[in-house]
């Protein structure tokens, strides 16, 4: 990670540089002992990132009930040991949409990777390539579709929010397809963004969403995240969304004028 770039990014975001330098150095000191599990990576992230950004990645909506329940759900899963079997050759590889991957794990779409690293989603795509898995690029990525496509040969899917303003989504799908993205991943559970209380308290600001430049009238580079998708652009989803997505993917004849609520 290029720390000076990271610090410059913090300064640009109006975040206190001294505090971050201290945290980054504490973090690097602690890095002497390599993290051995996800919890330790999370703790390093907490030390290195501005609170505003850490809270964005780590937090959930309202009382964070679902967030806690997600963690609990994983705790309820146990492995059934199988003994006296030949483990000399272990193969976890599988296929998704005919693309072979090393294990049944792909990178889910998550927004705004540049909050954590100046390379943003480009670095994530390279990680996907080196692990021989698939990256799903978020609709609200901080690196552009083209930058991610040029960075490596990872198999890439593109996550789509179906916007009321259909031309926005259609334009992005066309760009993704032109740049070798292999499939669309439709997000159906975000007709409105959750009420993320930490983001409200932190007065969360975002880096520019490069893919939306020139498409949204909103000045997305400095708005609070809750205003990112204002009413007239807001994403929505119902069965109709599937029809639209299908049309987008064929890239023909979408009804630009129609409105849905
Ligand atoms: C910080 C963060 C950002 C996310 N951003 C997006 C996004 O931009 N688009 C999307 O479809 N899902 C997004 N998600 C949802 C994830 O793709 C995933 O569905 C969700 O985290 C549930 O998986 P988990 O239980 O493994 O975290 C985001 C999740 C997190 C934690």
mmCIF file of C-alpha atoms and ligand atoms in Angstrom:
data_model
loop_
_atom_site.group_PDB
_atom_site.id
_atom_site.type_symbol
_atom_site.label_atom_id
_atom_site.label_comp_id
_atom_site.label_asym_id
_atom_site.label_seq_id
_atom_site.Cartn_x
_atom_site.Cartn_y
_atom_site.Cartn_z
ATOM 1 C CA UNK A 1 0.000 0.000 0.000
ATOM 2 C CA UNK A 2 1.236 3.472 -0.833
ATOM 3 C CA UNK A 3 0.809 5.302 2.459
ATOM 4 C CA UNK A 4 1.555 8.771 1.137
ATOM 5 C CA UNK A 5 -1.226 8.405 -1.442
ATOM 6 C CA UNK A 6 -3.510 7.159 1.252
ATOM 7 C CA UNK A 7 -2.674 10.130 3.453
ATOM 8 C CA UNK A 8 -3.248 12.527 0.564
ATOM 9 C CA UNK A 9 -6.629 10.945 0.059
ATOM 10 C CA UNK A 10 -7.453 11.521 3.709
ATOM 11 C CA UNK A 11 -6.362 15.137 3.462
ATOM 12 C CA UNK A 12 -8.519 15.578 0.382
ATOM 13 C CA UNK A 13 -11.412 14.166 2.368
ATOM 14 C CA UNK A 14 -10.813 16.697 5.144
ATOM 15 C CA UNK A 15 -9.712 14.029 7.600
ATOM 16 C CA UNK A 16 -7.129 14.859 10.217
ATOM 17 C CA UNK A 17 -3.740 13.875 8.821
ATOM 18 C CA UNK A 18 -1.902 13.639 12.128
ATOM 19 C CA UNK A 19 -4.431 11.227 13.565
ATOM 20 C CA UNK A 20 -4.155 9.052 10.467
ATOM 21 C CA UNK A 21 -0.365 9.083 10.408
ATOM 22 C CA UNK A 22 -0.326 7.929 14.005
ATOM 23 C CA UNK A 23 -2.833 5.196 13.268
ATOM 24 C CA UNK A 24 -1.014 4.047 10.140
ATOM 25 C CA UNK A 25 2.259 3.803 12.055
ATOM 26 C CA UNK A 26 0.597 1.927 14.893
ATOM 27 C CA UNK A 27 -0.896 -0.344 12.285
ATOM 28 C CA UNK A 28 2.446 -0.963 10.579
ATOM 29 C CA UNK A 29 4.048 -1.671 13.926
ATOM 30 C CA UNK A 30 1.397 -4.254 14.641
ATOM 31 C CA UNK A 31 1.820 -5.669 11.150
ATOM 32 C CA UNK A 32 5.156 -7.076 12.358
ATOM 33 C CA UNK A 33 3.062 -9.968 13.543
ATOM 34 C CA UNK A 34 1.196 -11.193 10.501
ATOM 35 C CA UNK A 35 -2.571 -11.384 10.977
ATOM 36 C CA UNK A 36 -3.729 -14.964 11.075
ATOM 37 C CA UNK A 37 -7.473 -14.603 10.660
ATOM 38 C CA UNK A 38 -10.180 -12.236 9.431
ATOM 39 C CA UNK A 39 -10.787 -10.770 12.888
ATOM 40 C CA UNK A 40 -7.164 -9.640 13.034
ATOM 41 C CA UNK A 41 -7.376 -8.101 9.569
ATOM 42 C CA UNK A 42 -10.467 -6.249 10.721
ATOM 43 C CA UNK A 43 -8.633 -4.906 13.755
ATOM 44 C CA UNK A 44 -5.774 -3.680 11.544
ATOM 45 C CA UNK A 45 -8.304 -1.957 9.311
ATOM 46 C CA UNK A 46 -9.833 -0.265 12.337
ATOM 47 C CA UNK A 47 -6.422 1.086 13.308
ATOM 48 C CA UNK A 48 -5.452 2.226 9.816
ATOM 49 C CA UNK A 49 -8.651 3.728 8.470
ATOM 50 C CA UNK A 50 -10.381 6.966 9.328
ATOM 51 C CA UNK A 51 -13.299 6.194 11.643
ATOM 52 C CA UNK A 52 -15.736 7.389 8.987
ATOM 53 C CA UNK A 53 -14.461 4.843 6.471
ATOM 54 C CA UNK A 54 -14.047 1.988 8.928
ATOM 55 C CA UNK A 55 -17.608 2.512 10.119
ATOM 56 C CA UNK A 56 -18.840 2.439 6.535
ATOM 57 C CA UNK A 57 -17.261 -0.967 5.894
ATOM 58 C CA UNK A 58 -17.999 -2.491 9.282
ATOM 59 C CA UNK A 59 -21.407 -1.039 10.062
ATOM 60 C CA UNK A 60 -24.985 -1.874 9.168
ATOM 61 C CA UNK A 61 -28.370 -0.189 9.171
ATOM 62 C CA UNK A 62 -30.373 0.950 12.220
ATOM 63 C CA UNK A 63 -29.702 -1.301 15.249
ATOM 64 C CA UNK A 64 -27.474 -3.570 13.135
ATOM 65 C CA UNK A 65 -29.647 -6.535 13.995
ATOM 66 C CA UNK A 66 -29.146 -8.179 10.579
ATOM 67 C CA UNK A 67 -25.417 -7.569 10.697
ATOM 68 C CA UNK A 68 -25.158 -9.401 14.034
ATOM 69 C CA UNK A 69 -27.472 -12.147 12.827
ATOM 70 C CA UNK A 70 -25.267 -12.676 9.730
ATOM 71 C CA UNK A 71 -22.277 -13.355 11.973
ATOM 72 C CA UNK A 72 -24.348 -15.617 14.221
ATOM 73 C CA UNK A 73 -25.572 -17.535 11.193
ATOM 74 C CA UNK A 74 -22.005 -18.388 10.245
ATOM 75 C CA UNK A 75 -21.355 -19.532 13.812
ATOM 76 C CA UNK A 76 -24.231 -21.999 13.507
ATOM 77 C CA UNK A 77 -22.589 -23.719 10.547
ATOM 78 C CA UNK A 78 -20.344 -26.597 11.522
ATOM 79 C CA UNK A 79 -18.293 -29.007 9.496
ATOM 80 C CA UNK A 80 -19.044 -32.678 9.746
ATOM 81 C CA UNK A 81 -15.668 -34.410 9.983
ATOM 82 C CA UNK A 82 -15.132 -37.300 7.641
ATOM 83 C CA UNK A 83 -12.450 -39.616 8.862
ATOM 84 C CA UNK A 84 -10.409 -42.348 7.258
ATOM 85 C CA UNK A 85 -10.754 -40.864 3.805
ATOM 86 C CA UNK A 86 -8.006 -40.166 1.295
ATOM 87 C CA UNK A 87 -7.075 -36.454 1.484
ATOM 88 C CA UNK A 88 -3.918 -36.661 -0.568
ATOM 89 C CA UNK A 89 -5.615 -34.746 -3.378
ATOM 90 C CA UNK A 90 -8.049 -32.047 -2.358
ATOM 91 C CA UNK A 91 -9.859 -30.127 -5.045
ATOM 92 C CA UNK A 92 -12.292 -27.370 -4.093
ATOM 93 C CA UNK A 93 -12.629 -26.039 -7.614
ATOM 94 C CA UNK A 94 -16.058 -25.552 -9.104
ATOM 95 C CA UNK A 95 -17.768 -23.629 -11.878
ATOM 96 C CA UNK A 96 -20.090 -20.650 -11.924
ATOM 97 C CA UNK A 97 -21.814 -19.977 -15.252
ATOM 98 C CA UNK A 98 -19.209 -22.305 -16.783
ATOM 99 C CA UNK A 99 -16.273 -20.302 -15.414
ATOM 100 C CA UNK A 100 -13.936 -22.507 -13.436
ATOM 101 C CA UNK A 101 -12.823 -21.102 -10.085
ATOM 102 C CA UNK A 102 -10.459 -22.490 -7.466
ATOM 103 C CA UNK A 103 -13.061 -22.763 -4.687
ATOM 104 C CA UNK A 104 -16.763 -21.954 -4.260
ATOM 105 C CA UNK A 105 -15.922 -18.438 -3.112
ATOM 106 C CA UNK A 106 -16.172 -15.287 -5.213
ATOM 107 C CA UNK A 107 -15.728 -11.623 -4.334
ATOM 108 C CA UNK A 108 -19.114 -10.053 -3.605
ATOM 109 C CA UNK A 109 -19.837 -6.525 -4.817
ATOM 110 C CA UNK A 110 -18.882 -3.944 -2.236
ATOM 111 C CA UNK A 111 -18.784 -0.196 -2.756
ATOM 112 C CA UNK A 112 -15.946 2.290 -2.667
ATOM 113 C CA UNK A 113 -12.728 0.308 -2.263
ATOM 114 C CA UNK A 114 -10.685 3.513 -2.581
ATOM 115 C CA UNK A 115 -11.755 4.429 0.920
ATOM 116 C CA UNK A 116 -9.288 1.767 2.033
ATOM 117 C CA UNK A 117 -6.630 1.759 -0.664
ATOM 118 C CA UNK A 118 -5.709 4.263 -3.374
ATOM 119 C CA UNK A 119 -5.771 1.493 -5.989
ATOM 120 C CA UNK A 120 -9.363 0.686 -5.119
ATOM 121 C CA UNK A 121 -11.122 -2.037 -7.078
ATOM 122 C CA UNK A 122 -8.100 -2.489 -9.358
ATOM 123 C CA UNK A 123 -6.255 -4.077 -6.430
ATOM 124 C CA UNK A 124 -9.263 -6.253 -5.630
ATOM 125 C CA UNK A 125 -9.459 -7.460 -9.223
ATOM 126 C CA UNK A 126 -5.790 -8.435 -9.153
ATOM 127 C CA UNK A 127 -6.403 -10.353 -5.931
ATOM 128 C CA UNK A 128 -9.291 -12.184 -7.610
ATOM 129 C CA UNK A 129 -7.050 -13.061 -10.562
ATOM 130 C CA UNK A 130 -4.281 -14.371 -8.329
ATOM 131 C CA UNK A 131 -6.774 -16.525 -6.383
ATOM 132 C CA UNK A 132 -8.338 -17.751 -9.614
ATOM 133 C CA UNK A 133 -11.788 -16.584 -8.690
ATOM 134 C CA UNK A 134 -14.434 -14.140 -9.899
ATOM 135 C CA UNK A 135 -14.765 -10.514 -8.911
ATOM 136 C CA UNK A 136 -18.161 -8.830 -8.908
ATOM 137 C CA UNK A 137 -17.576 -5.117 -9.481
ATOM 138 C CA UNK A 138 -19.971 -2.912 -7.534
ATOM 139 C CA UNK A 139 -22.182 -0.432 -9.333
ATOM 140 C CA UNK A 140 -20.868 2.083 -6.795
ATOM 141 C CA UNK A 141 -17.209 1.312 -7.340
ATOM 142 C CA UNK A 142 -14.581 3.985 -6.955
ATOM 143 C CA UNK A 143 -12.427 2.654 -9.842
ATOM 144 C CA UNK A 144 -13.916 2.790 -13.307
ATOM 145 C CA UNK A 145 -15.106 -0.202 -15.299
ATOM 146 C CA UNK A 146 -12.299 0.446 -17.788
ATOM 147 C CA UNK A 147 -9.558 0.670 -15.126
ATOM 148 C CA UNK A 148 -10.631 -2.607 -13.580
ATOM 149 C CA UNK A 149 -10.888 -4.310 -16.969
ATOM 150 C CA UNK A 150 -7.378 -3.189 -17.945
ATOM 151 C CA UNK A 151 -5.797 -4.252 -14.665
ATOM 152 C CA UNK A 152 -5.829 -8.040 -14.978
ATOM 153 C CA UNK A 153 -7.486 -11.031 -16.538
ATOM 154 C CA UNK A 154 -9.801 -11.940 -13.641
ATOM 155 C CA UNK A 155 -13.234 -13.125 -14.712
ATOM 156 C CA UNK A 156 -15.441 -10.161 -13.837
ATOM 157 C CA UNK A 157 -19.177 -9.833 -13.297
ATOM 158 C CA UNK A 158 -20.898 -6.465 -13.009
ATOM 159 C CA UNK A 159 -23.371 -5.684 -10.226
ATOM 160 C CA UNK A 160 -26.362 -3.635 -11.285
ATOM 161 C CA UNK A 161 -28.831 -1.493 -9.405
ATOM 162 C CA UNK A 162 -31.838 -0.950 -11.637
ATOM 163 C CA UNK A 163 -32.337 2.800 -11.632
ATOM 164 C CA UNK A 164 -35.559 4.641 -12.334
ATOM 165 C CA UNK A 165 -33.532 6.510 -14.906
ATOM 166 C CA UNK A 166 -32.965 3.516 -17.074
ATOM 167 C CA UNK A 167 -30.467 5.124 -19.394
ATOM 168 C CA UNK A 168 -27.960 5.260 -16.499
ATOM 169 C CA UNK A 169 -28.057 1.519 -15.937
ATOM 170 C CA UNK A 170 -28.200 0.746 -19.652
ATOM 171 C CA UNK A 171 -25.126 2.879 -20.352
ATOM 172 C CA UNK A 172 -23.164 1.146 -17.601
ATOM 173 C CA UNK A 173 -24.186 -2.321 -18.732
ATOM 174 C CA UNK A 174 -23.059 -1.508 -22.247
ATOM 175 C CA UNK A 175 -19.698 -0.304 -20.933
ATOM 176 C CA UNK A 176 -19.296 -3.417 -18.799
ATOM 177 C CA UNK A 177 -20.046 -5.692 -21.717
ATOM 178 C CA UNK A 178 -17.670 -3.765 -24.008
ATOM 179 C CA UNK A 179 -14.970 -4.228 -21.397
ATOM 180 C CA UNK A 180 -15.293 -7.976 -21.132
ATOM 181 C CA UNK A 181 -17.512 -8.348 -18.058
ATOM 182 C CA UNK A 182 -19.176 -11.729 -18.348
ATOM 183 C CA UNK A 183 -22.438 -11.465 -16.412
ATOM 184 C CA UNK A 184 -24.743 -9.143 -14.529
ATOM 185 C CA UNK A 185 -25.409 -9.582 -10.814
ATOM 186 C CA UNK A 186 -28.729 -7.947 -9.961
ATOM 187 C CA UNK A 187 -29.109 -6.490 -6.499
ATOM 188 C CA UNK A 188 -32.728 -6.826 -5.467
ATOM 189 C CA UNK A 189 -32.644 -5.792 -1.815
ATOM 190 C CA UNK A 190 -31.818 -2.095 -2.025
ATOM 191 C CA UNK A 191 -34.868 -0.184 -3.222
ATOM 192 C CA UNK A 192 -33.629 2.421 -0.744
ATOM 193 C CA UNK A 193 -30.377 2.571 1.145
ATOM 194 C CA UNK A 194 -30.596 1.457 4.761
ATOM 195 C CA UNK A 195 -30.572 4.099 7.479
ATOM 196 C CA UNK A 196 -26.967 3.710 8.450
ATOM 197 C CA UNK A 197 -26.688 5.636 11.678
ATOM 198 C CA UNK A 198 -22.889 5.645 11.870
ATOM 199 C CA UNK A 199 -22.694 7.229 8.399
ATOM 200 C CA UNK A 200 -25.173 9.893 9.484
ATOM 201 C CA UNK A 201 -23.197 10.710 12.628
ATOM 202 C CA UNK A 202 -19.871 10.700 10.774
ATOM 203 C CA UNK A 203 -21.282 12.952 8.040
ATOM 204 C CA UNK A 204 -19.974 10.391 5.601
ATOM 205 C CA UNK A 205 -18.487 11.675 2.352
ATOM 206 C CA UNK A 206 -17.434 9.552 -0.580
ATOM 207 C CA UNK A 207 -14.715 9.708 -3.208
ATOM 208 C CA UNK A 208 -15.969 10.249 -6.774
ATOM 209 C CA UNK A 209 -17.903 7.374 -8.312
ATOM 210 C CA UNK A 210 -16.082 7.386 -11.609
ATOM 211 C CA UNK A 211 -18.585 5.277 -13.492
ATOM 212 C CA UNK A 212 -21.373 7.721 -12.754
ATOM 213 C CA UNK A 213 -19.501 10.841 -13.843
ATOM 214 C CA UNK A 214 -21.524 12.634 -16.473
ATOM 215 C CA UNK A 215 -24.545 10.421 -15.827
ATOM 216 C CA UNK A 216 -25.824 11.772 -12.521
ATOM 217 C CA UNK A 217 -26.580 15.430 -12.106
ATOM 218 C CA UNK A 218 -25.763 15.081 -8.408
ATOM 219 C CA UNK A 219 -22.243 16.103 -7.451
ATOM 220 C CA UNK A 220 -21.496 12.654 -6.107
ATOM 221 C CA UNK A 221 -17.900 13.392 -5.184
ATOM 222 C CA UNK A 222 -18.771 15.219 -2.009
ATOM 223 C CA UNK A 223 -22.301 14.315 -1.115
ATOM 224 C CA UNK A 224 -23.182 12.381 1.971
ATOM 225 C CA UNK A 225 -23.699 8.814 1.095
ATOM 226 C CA UNK A 226 -27.349 8.821 2.056
ATOM 227 C CA UNK A 227 -27.955 11.395 -0.641
ATOM 228 C CA UNK A 228 -26.109 9.386 -3.234
ATOM 229 C CA UNK A 229 -29.212 8.125 -4.905
ATOM 230 C CA UNK A 230 -31.744 10.916 -4.764
ATOM 231 C CA UNK A 231 -35.393 10.300 -5.462
ATOM 232 C CA UNK A 232 -35.410 10.830 -9.211
ATOM 233 C CA UNK A 233 -32.416 8.549 -9.751
ATOM 234 C CA UNK A 234 -33.192 6.113 -6.946
ATOM 235 C CA UNK A 235 -32.743 2.433 -7.563
ATOM 236 C CA UNK A 236 -35.711 0.160 -7.291
ATOM 237 C CA UNK A 237 -36.482 -3.427 -7.891
ATOM 238 C CA UNK A 238 -39.475 -5.558 -8.591
ATOM 239 C CA UNK A 239 -40.138 -8.293 -11.085
ATOM 240 C CA UNK A 240 -40.152 -5.662 -13.764
ATOM 241 C CA UNK A 241 -36.473 -5.189 -13.005
ATOM 242 C CA UNK A 242 -35.676 -8.629 -14.358
ATOM 243 C CA UNK A 243 -37.326 -7.805 -17.641
ATOM 244 C CA UNK A 244 -35.382 -4.578 -17.876
ATOM 245 C CA UNK A 245 -32.108 -6.242 -17.008
ATOM 246 C CA UNK A 246 -32.711 -8.805 -19.704
ATOM 247 C CA UNK A 247 -33.320 -6.039 -22.160
ATOM 248 C CA UNK A 248 -30.191 -4.224 -21.040
ATOM 249 C CA UNK A 249 -28.142 -7.307 -21.499
ATOM 250 C CA UNK A 250 -29.287 -7.756 -25.034
ATOM 251 C CA UNK A 251 -28.549 -4.068 -25.410
ATOM 252 C CA UNK A 252 -31.547 -3.369 -27.563
ATOM 253 C CA UNK A 253 -34.464 -1.091 -27.399
ATOM 254 C CA UNK A 254 -34.999 -0.187 -23.743
ATOM 255 C CA UNK A 255 -37.984 2.061 -23.042
ATOM 256 C CA UNK A 256 -36.224 5.150 -21.831
ATOM 257 C CA UNK A 257 -39.389 7.104 -21.276
ATOM 258 C CA UNK A 258 -41.226 4.720 -18.947
ATOM 259 C CA UNK A 259 -41.359 5.403 -15.244
ATOM 260 C CA UNK A 260 -41.911 2.989 -12.391
ATOM 261 C CA UNK A 261 -42.435 3.567 -8.737
HETATM 262 C C1 LIG B 1 -19.194 -2.243 3.023
HETATM 263 C C2 LIG B 1 -20.171 -2.984 2.153
HETATM 264 C C3 LIG B 1 -20.479 -2.471 0.920
HETATM 265 C C4 LIG B 1 -21.380 -3.153 0.087
HETATM 266 N N1 LIG B 1 -21.634 -2.643 -1.147
HETATM 267 C C5 LIG B 1 -22.464 -3.310 -1.971
HETATM 268 C C6 LIG B 1 -22.701 -2.806 -3.279
HETATM 269 O O1 LIG B 1 -22.157 -1.781 -3.691
HETATM 270 N N2 LIG B 1 -23.570 -3.503 -4.064
HETATM 271 C C7 LIG B 1 -24.179 -4.661 -3.641
HETATM 272 O O2 LIG B 1 -24.930 -5.249 -4.413
HETATM 273 N N3 LIG B 1 -23.937 -5.180 -2.419
HETATM 274 C C8 LIG B 1 -23.104 -4.528 -1.582
HETATM 275 N N4 LIG B 1 -22.846 -5.047 -0.339
HETATM 276 C C9 LIG B 1 -23.481 -6.330 0.063
HETATM 277 C C10 LIG B 1 -22.519 -7.504 -0.160
HETATM 278 O O3 LIG B 1 -22.298 -7.745 -1.530
HETATM 279 C C11 LIG B 1 -23.081 -8.788 0.461
HETATM 280 O O4 LIG B 1 -24.252 -9.165 -0.189
HETATM 281 C C12 LIG B 1 -23.394 -8.621 1.921
HETATM 282 O O5 LIG B 1 -22.282 -8.049 2.571
HETATM 283 C C13 LIG B 1 -23.760 -9.962 2.581
HETATM 284 O O6 LIG B 1 -22.678 -10.826 2.589
HETATM 285 P P1 LIG B 1 -21.827 -11.085 3.940
HETATM 286 O O7 LIG B 1 -22.774 -11.642 4.939
HETATM 287 O O8 LIG B 1 -20.745 -12.051 3.505
HETATM 288 O O9 LIG B 1 -21.248 -9.745 4.347
HETATM 289 C C14 LIG B 1 -21.969 -4.376 0.513
HETATM 290 C C15 LIG B 1 -21.616 -4.889 1.756
HETATM 291 C C16 LIG B 1 -20.749 -4.218 2.575
HETATM 292 C C17 LIG B 1 -20.408 -4.812 3.916
#
